[in-house]
Amino acid sequence: MRASTDADANAFLQLDGVSKAFGDFHALVDVNFTIAEGEFICFLGPSGCGKTTLLRCIAGLETQSEGRIRMGGADISWLPTSERDFGIVFQSYALFPNLTVSDNVAYGLVNKRMAKPAIKARVAELLSLVDLSEHISKYPGQLSGGEQQRVALARALATSPGLLLLDEPLSALDAKVRAHLRREIRAIQDRLGVTTIMVTHDQEEAQTMADRIFVMNEGRIEQLGTPDEIYNAPATPFVADFIGVMNFFTATVAEGGGVVRGDLTLACETGGHGEGTELNCAVRPEDIRLIDRDGDDGANIIEATVDSIEFLGSFVRLYLALPALGAGELRADVRKEQAQHLDIAVGGTVRLRIPPATIRLYEAGPPR
Amino acid sequence: MTAVVASQDRSPGKLGLDRDDRTVRWLIVAFALFFLTALLIPLYMLISRSLFNRQGDFTGLANYREYFETPALFQSIQNSFTVAGISTAIVIVLAFAYAYALNRTCMRFKGFFKVMAMVPLLSPSLLKAIALVYWFGKQGVLSELLFGHSIYGPIGIVMASVFWTFPHAVLLIGTALALSDIRLYEAAEALKTSHTRVFFTITLPGARYGIISSIIVVFILILTDFGVPKVIGGNYNVMATDIYKEVIGQQNFEMGAVVSVVLLIPAVIAFAIDRIVTRKQVAQLSARAVPYAPKPNRLLDNTMLGYCLVITVLTLAILGMAQYASLVKFWPYNLELTLEHFSFEIEGAGWENFYNSLKVAVTVSLVGTFVILLGAYVVEKPRRDSIPRQAIQMVALMPMAVPGLVLGLAYLMFINHPSNPLGFLYGTITIIVLSTITHFYTVTHLTATTALKQMDREFEAVSASLKVPLTRSFWRVTVPVCMPAIFDISIYLFLNSMTTVSAVIFLYGPGTKTASVAAIHLDDSGETAAAAAMAMLIVYACIAVRVVHAIITGWLLHRVQAWRRR
């Protein structure tokens, strides 16, 4: 379905029906969205989902096979890269190794016929923005990965572009540097208010940085929403599975509500699905509550055998066997203290409760 | 934003062209014209000429029939393949051991031996032939060692060929031996594998592509070489000398063209195999491999040291004998030393030949390096894929399969064609420079492409997003980053321009004869000492330029390009 090609007055960036095919391979399929000025957007998805291709289409580094791209009200669909208004940062930094930090940052400024003192002042301003003022005359090879990426960011921002594109900027860095740079990039973006699109396959990165996340799969946008919406109300099984950890099992809608599978009956909101419909049920491990052997008698109380235990720091993950689901099919996360308190051991039985509100139902079919 | 508004009515389906795209488009046109003029049209004329008779009537394959029915000519094919085959077998074994010593042992003085292996590159192939005549000729120092056989003929060709192709084989095999994952050897050791088995199951298979590649390259170098069989071949005819005799001796261009095409075929086949093999070798080693570091082994290290010493002594014996030959008054009757052979008081030879060589070599080295880098850039860097660009890449690989003598003859026919407006270039330095750049295009093009491939793929995207024109990025970033490769290309072109004979021998004019061609002519007319002197001038120039080059490279890379130091 092709969306309307009318320009949305409030949109800074608008894509209408953008598709991209490489021969028989469909890298992008009918992508539509609008982005408001100043937003921080993440394209999130597994490798090969089309997120980088989408970014490159916006940059003009790839040409869409179909569809339109508008920016600031103007149609830029067929503009060459050099005539579009954006700055870009790549995973590989792509810093010019033979130029100093300051020459790298000034690279785009020199071309704007700015006076030398003005360039110098702008470079100093940008380097203090990314906290690298003391490295101004070093070469990229003398800097750490994180520092190099900050130089690349300063270089991309130097010409004050309307749009900042970040192509997996943190993927090549150590975990600690990555966490630090996340906050730093987001702070800079807040300060400058520049509309930003970041491509990443790291859901934690997307969740901590983005205003809105566009979850992509097989060339399509599966869901666009705030980090909270994406996590708590995943629109499709793919999103539910890709973001965080999720238990999936199929069941049919029971007589008088709830779902049933074998001897297991679970109460939950079945929406408009008719009795006997096969559905995909999804429950997050942290939503499953372990209760004392003589605990309360709410809905959805089940007994299960512990197959194995995984120690994950502040909590443990139990792999549970239920007659209706099979061995190790159900995962439940339990805080460390509670696990000790309940004296959980491999081979033992546990009592657990799945709150009806935490069960999400999707049309049957395995998650893509 | 004016540009954005202006673009609104651009026709959909294709990205608009910016300044950079137009620059690239012009460059593609320029390179298409370059290759048409410098390679494709001349080759076409050569091949078509082989299908016509002397009167200019189309006779189809009649010339080829005549060629294969002439026993003397047909015999040359067998001769060519025989000497090339034997020489290749010898050179590969010798070079493998040498390269193994350099890359896989803890032998001492590796740096010295690395340099010594490359010494033969500094002289024309005919110099080795002349030196061998002094060692093993009728009045040679060690003639008895041949047990009555003459050095003139297959023995001489094989010996001289082994000497001059040795550095090429060492380089190619060395590259293959240097690329090896130590973890394979550690795994073998953990499994208690014997040394012999390790050698045959890991070392040899690991280097097999390099070995195959060097077999092909060396075989083709010898098969198409002209200088050596001309000087030391005697009555033993090979295809390369046949071309020369048909064209220069009998003015039979048609038969020259036929022999050229027959020589071109194995070269093209071999080259195609080499490309396939080379591609496999690149894919063989993963980026995560841990490079091999040899462990000391006294017996092996000392044996190899002895072996390399012997090779080095032989190499120096050749060069030394050529030097001695150029200084001896009248071999072997008057052994007084004199510089008179360097005065070249002989018809058709003189110092101007040497100056011509320098002129050619310097021009080829400067112009050629720039052209080749630009060509590689056009092929490698623009973001948009286009068929013309891929076509340029394909054509750039072709010169390697074209023997120099064949290229020279093709040029001769091209430039002498009555309707060619470029006819005035005949016999000029320009045509010699053009043919030499074309002749050595492929190897240097591959060096340049490799260097460009190692640069970040996104430099051009970043430059475009910053609105910096391609031309500026090229000078500001590409050229400085590729400086080591640029130096390699320029010295390669210089040395080869100084020593090459094959293409030039058909193209020089009055006043533009080069030193290497003059040396052939001097030798031809019995002035062997003067020929040695002329060849030694080339050696001196090559050594001098090599040293200056090393100094400048070192200075530039360590002082000016401080960014390379971490």
Short mmCIF file of C-alpha atoms in Angstrom, two decimals, chain A residues 44-263:
data_model
loop_
_atom_site.label_atom_id
_atom_site.label_comp_id
_atom_site.label_asym_id
_atom_site.label_seq_id
_atom_site.Cartn_x
_atom_site.Cartn_y
_atom_site.Cartn_z
CA LEU A 44 16.96 -0.77 15.33
CA GLY A 45 17.06 -4.27 13.94
CA PRO A 46 19.18 -7.35 13.32
CA SER A 47 21.89 -7.30 10.69
CA GLY A 48 20.50 -7.39 7.19
CA CYS A 49 17.17 -5.81 8.20
CA GLY A 50 17.70 -2.82 5.92
CA LYS A 51 18.42 -0.18 8.56
CA THR A 52 21.76 0.87 7.08
CA THR A 53 20.32 0.86 3.56
CA LEU A 54 17.56 3.16 4.77
CA LEU A 55 20.09 5.54 6.31
CA ARG A 56 22.15 5.51 3.12
CA CYS A 57 19.06 6.30 1.04
CA ILE A 58 18.41 9.31 3.25
CA ALA A 59 22.03 10.36 2.74
CA GLY A 60 21.88 9.80 -1.01
CA LEU A 61 24.59 7.16 -0.80
CA GLU A 62 22.06 4.68 -2.16
CA THR A 63 19.17 5.42 -4.45
CA GLN A 64 15.71 4.17 -3.51
CA SER A 65 14.02 2.13 -6.22
CA GLU A 66 10.68 3.67 -5.40
CA GLY A 67 9.22 6.33 -3.17
CA ARG A 68 9.96 9.88 -2.11
CA ILE A 69 12.10 11.51 0.52
CA ARG A 70 11.28 15.01 1.73
CA MET A 71 13.40 17.12 4.01
CA GLY A 72 12.46 20.55 5.30
CA GLY A 73 9.49 20.56 2.95
CA ALA A 74 11.53 19.98 -0.21
CA ASP A 75 11.71 16.80 -2.25
CA ILE A 76 15.30 15.51 -2.02
CA SER A 77 14.62 12.08 -3.51
CA TRP A 78 16.94 12.55 -6.44
CA LEU A 79 19.47 14.97 -5.02
CA PRO A 80 23.10 13.79 -5.05
CA THR A 81 24.75 13.37 -1.66
CA SER A 82 26.77 16.54 -1.89
CA GLU A 83 23.63 18.66 -2.30
CA ARG A 84 21.80 17.21 0.71
CA ASP A 85 22.05 18.78 4.11
CA PHE A 86 23.40 16.28 6.62
CA GLY A 87 26.46 15.28 8.60
CA ILE A 88 27.40 11.63 8.95
CA VAL A 89 29.40 9.48 11.36
CA PHE A 90 30.42 5.93 10.46
CA GLN A 91 31.28 2.92 12.59
CA SER A 92 34.81 3.00 11.13
CA TYR A 93 35.17 6.72 12.08
CA ALA A 94 36.50 7.40 8.54
CA LEU A 95 38.84 10.06 9.92
CA PHE A 96 41.47 11.27 7.48
CA PRO A 97 44.61 9.71 8.97
CA ASN A 98 47.00 12.28 7.49
CA LEU A 99 45.20 15.29 8.93
CA THR A 100 45.31 16.50 12.52
CA VAL A 101 42.23 16.48 14.70
CA SER A 102 41.72 20.16 14.03
CA ASP A 103 42.17 19.76 10.25
CA ASN A 104 39.70 16.88 10.26
CA VAL A 105 37.09 18.97 12.04
CA ALA A 106 37.81 21.95 9.77
CA TYR A 107 37.63 19.81 6.63
CA GLY A 108 34.12 20.90 5.66
CA LEU A 109 34.57 24.46 6.93
CA VAL A 110 37.52 25.29 4.69
CA ASN A 111 35.27 24.66 1.76
CA LYS A 112 32.73 27.22 2.93
CA ARG A 113 35.19 30.04 2.30
CA MET A 114 35.17 30.98 5.96
CA ALA A 115 37.90 33.26 7.24
CA LYS A 116 40.76 31.48 8.99
CA PRO A 117 40.13 32.94 12.46
CA ALA A 118 36.45 32.01 12.17
CA ILE A 119 37.37 28.44 11.26
CA LYS A 120 39.77 28.27 14.17
CA ALA A 121 37.12 29.51 16.57
CA ARG A 122 34.55 27.06 15.26
CA VAL A 123 36.98 24.14 15.55
CA ALA A 124 37.80 25.11 19.12
CA GLU A 125 34.11 25.37 19.93
CA LEU A 126 33.36 21.93 18.49
CA LEU A 127 36.32 20.27 20.16
CA SER A 128 35.30 21.65 23.52
CA LEU A 129 31.78 20.38 22.80
CA VAL A 130 33.13 16.84 22.43
CA ASP A 131 35.65 17.42 25.22
CA LEU A 132 38.79 16.95 23.12
CA SER A 133 40.34 20.41 23.26
CA GLU A 134 43.70 19.11 24.48
CA HIS A 135 44.09 16.80 21.46
CA ILE A 136 43.68 19.50 18.82
CA SER A 137 47.01 18.95 17.06
CA LYS A 138 47.23 15.16 17.36
CA TYR A 139 46.66 12.74 14.51
CA PRO A 140 43.76 10.26 14.57
CA GLY A 141 46.19 7.34 14.95
CA GLN A 142 47.29 8.74 18.30
CA LEU A 143 43.78 8.73 19.76
CA SER A 144 41.70 5.96 21.29
CA GLY A 145 38.66 4.61 19.46
CA GLY A 146 36.24 6.59 21.59
CA GLU A 147 38.21 9.80 21.05
CA GLN A 148 38.35 9.20 17.32
CA GLN A 149 34.60 8.75 17.21
CA ARG A 150 34.14 12.05 19.06
CA VAL A 151 36.34 13.76 16.46
CA ALA A 152 34.18 12.23 13.73
CA LEU A 153 31.12 13.59 15.51
CA ALA A 154 32.65 17.07 15.73
CA ARG A 155 33.56 16.93 12.05
CA ALA A 156 30.01 15.96 11.12
CA LEU A 157 28.56 18.77 13.23
CA ALA A 158 31.02 21.42 12.08
CA THR A 159 28.98 22.69 9.16
CA SER A 160 25.82 22.83 11.31
CA PRO A 161 23.86 20.33 9.22
CA GLY A 162 20.09 20.07 9.58
CA LEU A 163 20.31 16.33 10.03
CA LEU A 164 22.86 14.16 11.80
CA LEU A 165 23.20 10.56 10.63
CA LEU A 166 25.00 8.04 12.84
CA ASP A 167 25.75 4.65 11.28
CA GLU A 168 26.44 2.23 14.15
CA PRO A 169 28.78 4.81 15.67
CA LEU A 170 29.48 2.89 18.86
CA SER A 171 29.72 -0.69 17.60
CA ALA A 172 33.50 -0.75 17.34
CA LEU A 173 34.06 0.45 20.91
CA ASP A 174 34.52 -1.25 24.30
CA ALA A 175 31.46 -1.67 26.49
CA LYS A 176 32.49 1.02 29.00
CA VAL A 177 33.44 3.60 26.38
CA ARG A 178 30.22 2.83 24.58
CA ALA A 179 28.08 3.50 27.63
CA HIS A 180 29.89 6.77 28.26
CA LEU A 181 29.59 7.94 24.65
CA ARG A 182 25.87 7.14 24.58
CA ARG A 183 25.22 9.70 27.25
CA GLU A 184 27.63 12.16 25.70
CA ILE A 185 26.13 11.97 22.22
CA ARG A 186 22.64 12.31 23.61
CA ALA A 187 23.67 15.33 25.70
CA ILE A 188 25.22 17.03 22.69
CA GLN A 189 22.13 16.32 20.63
CA ASP A 190 19.93 17.83 23.35
CA ARG A 191 22.11 20.90 23.49
CA LEU A 192 22.22 21.50 19.73
CA GLY A 193 18.72 20.27 19.00
CA VAL A 194 19.88 18.73 15.73
CA THR A 195 17.54 16.12 14.27
CA THR A 196 19.40 12.83 14.55
CA ILE A 197 19.02 9.35 13.12
CA MET A 198 21.15 6.58 14.53
CA VAL A 199 21.39 3.07 13.14
CA THR A 200 22.10 0.35 15.66
CA HIS A 201 21.59 -3.35 16.31
CA ASP A 202 22.00 -2.83 20.05
CA GLN A 203 18.60 -2.53 21.70
CA GLU A 204 20.06 -1.19 24.91
CA GLU A 205 21.71 1.60 22.94
CA ALA A 206 18.46 2.43 21.19
CA GLN A 207 16.44 2.34 24.39
CA THR A 208 18.79 4.60 26.33
CA MET A 209 19.30 7.18 23.59
CA ALA A 210 16.27 7.49 21.34
CA ASP A 211 13.14 9.58 21.54
CA ARG A 212 11.57 7.10 19.21
CA ILE A 213 12.74 3.72 17.98
CA PHE A 214 11.93 2.33 14.53
CA VAL A 215 12.24 -1.43 14.82
CA MET A 216 13.06 -2.93 11.43
CA ASN A 217 12.92 -6.45 10.07
CA GLU A 218 13.35 -7.76 6.54
CA GLY A 219 13.17 -4.32 5.00
CA ARG A 220 10.04 -3.26 6.82
CA ILE A 221 9.43 -1.05 9.81
CA GLU A 222 7.72 -3.38 12.28
CA GLN A 223 6.94 -0.77 14.88
CA LEU A 224 7.74 2.83 15.62
CA GLY A 225 7.34 4.14 19.11
CA THR A 226 8.99 5.39 22.25
CA PRO A 227 11.38 3.01 24.02
CA ASP A 228 8.65 2.40 26.60
CA GLU A 229 6.03 1.50 23.99
CA ILE A 230 8.41 -0.76 22.12
CA TYR A 231 9.28 -2.69 25.26
CA ASN A 232 5.94 -2.81 27.00
CA ALA A 233 3.61 -3.01 24.05
CA PRO A 234 5.45 -4.73 21.23
CA ALA A 235 3.22 -4.60 18.19
CA THR A 236 4.42 -7.81 16.56
CA PRO A 237 5.96 -11.10 17.70
CA PHE A 238 9.18 -10.00 16.02
CA VAL A 239 9.44 -6.87 18.13
CA ALA A 240 8.44 -8.81 21.23
CA ASP A 241 11.19 -11.33 20.55
CA PHE A 242 13.88 -8.88 19.42
CA ILE A 243 13.50 -6.42 22.29
CA GLY A 244 14.37 -7.96 25.64
CA VAL A 245 13.73 -11.63 26.38
CA MET A 246 10.37 -13.24 25.70
CA ASN A 247 8.76 -16.64 26.26
CA PHE A 248 6.67 -17.78 23.33
CA PHE A 249 4.24 -20.63 23.15
CA THR A 250 1.16 -21.39 21.11
CA ALA A 251 -2.25 -21.98 22.67
CA THR A 252 -5.87 -21.84 21.64
CA VAL A 253 -8.59 -19.54 22.94
CA ALA A 254 -10.55 -21.39 25.60
CA GLU A 255 -14.26 -21.51 26.15
CA GLY A 256 -15.29 -18.48 28.17
CA GLY A 257 -11.95 -16.63 27.79
CA GLY A 258 -8.33 -17.38 28.51
CA VAL A 259 -6.12 -19.72 26.55
CA VAL A 260 -5.52 -23.43 26.81
CA ARG A 261 -2.72 -25.74 25.86
CA GLY A 262 -2.87 -29.34 26.95
CA ASP A 263 -3.66 -29.40 30.65
#
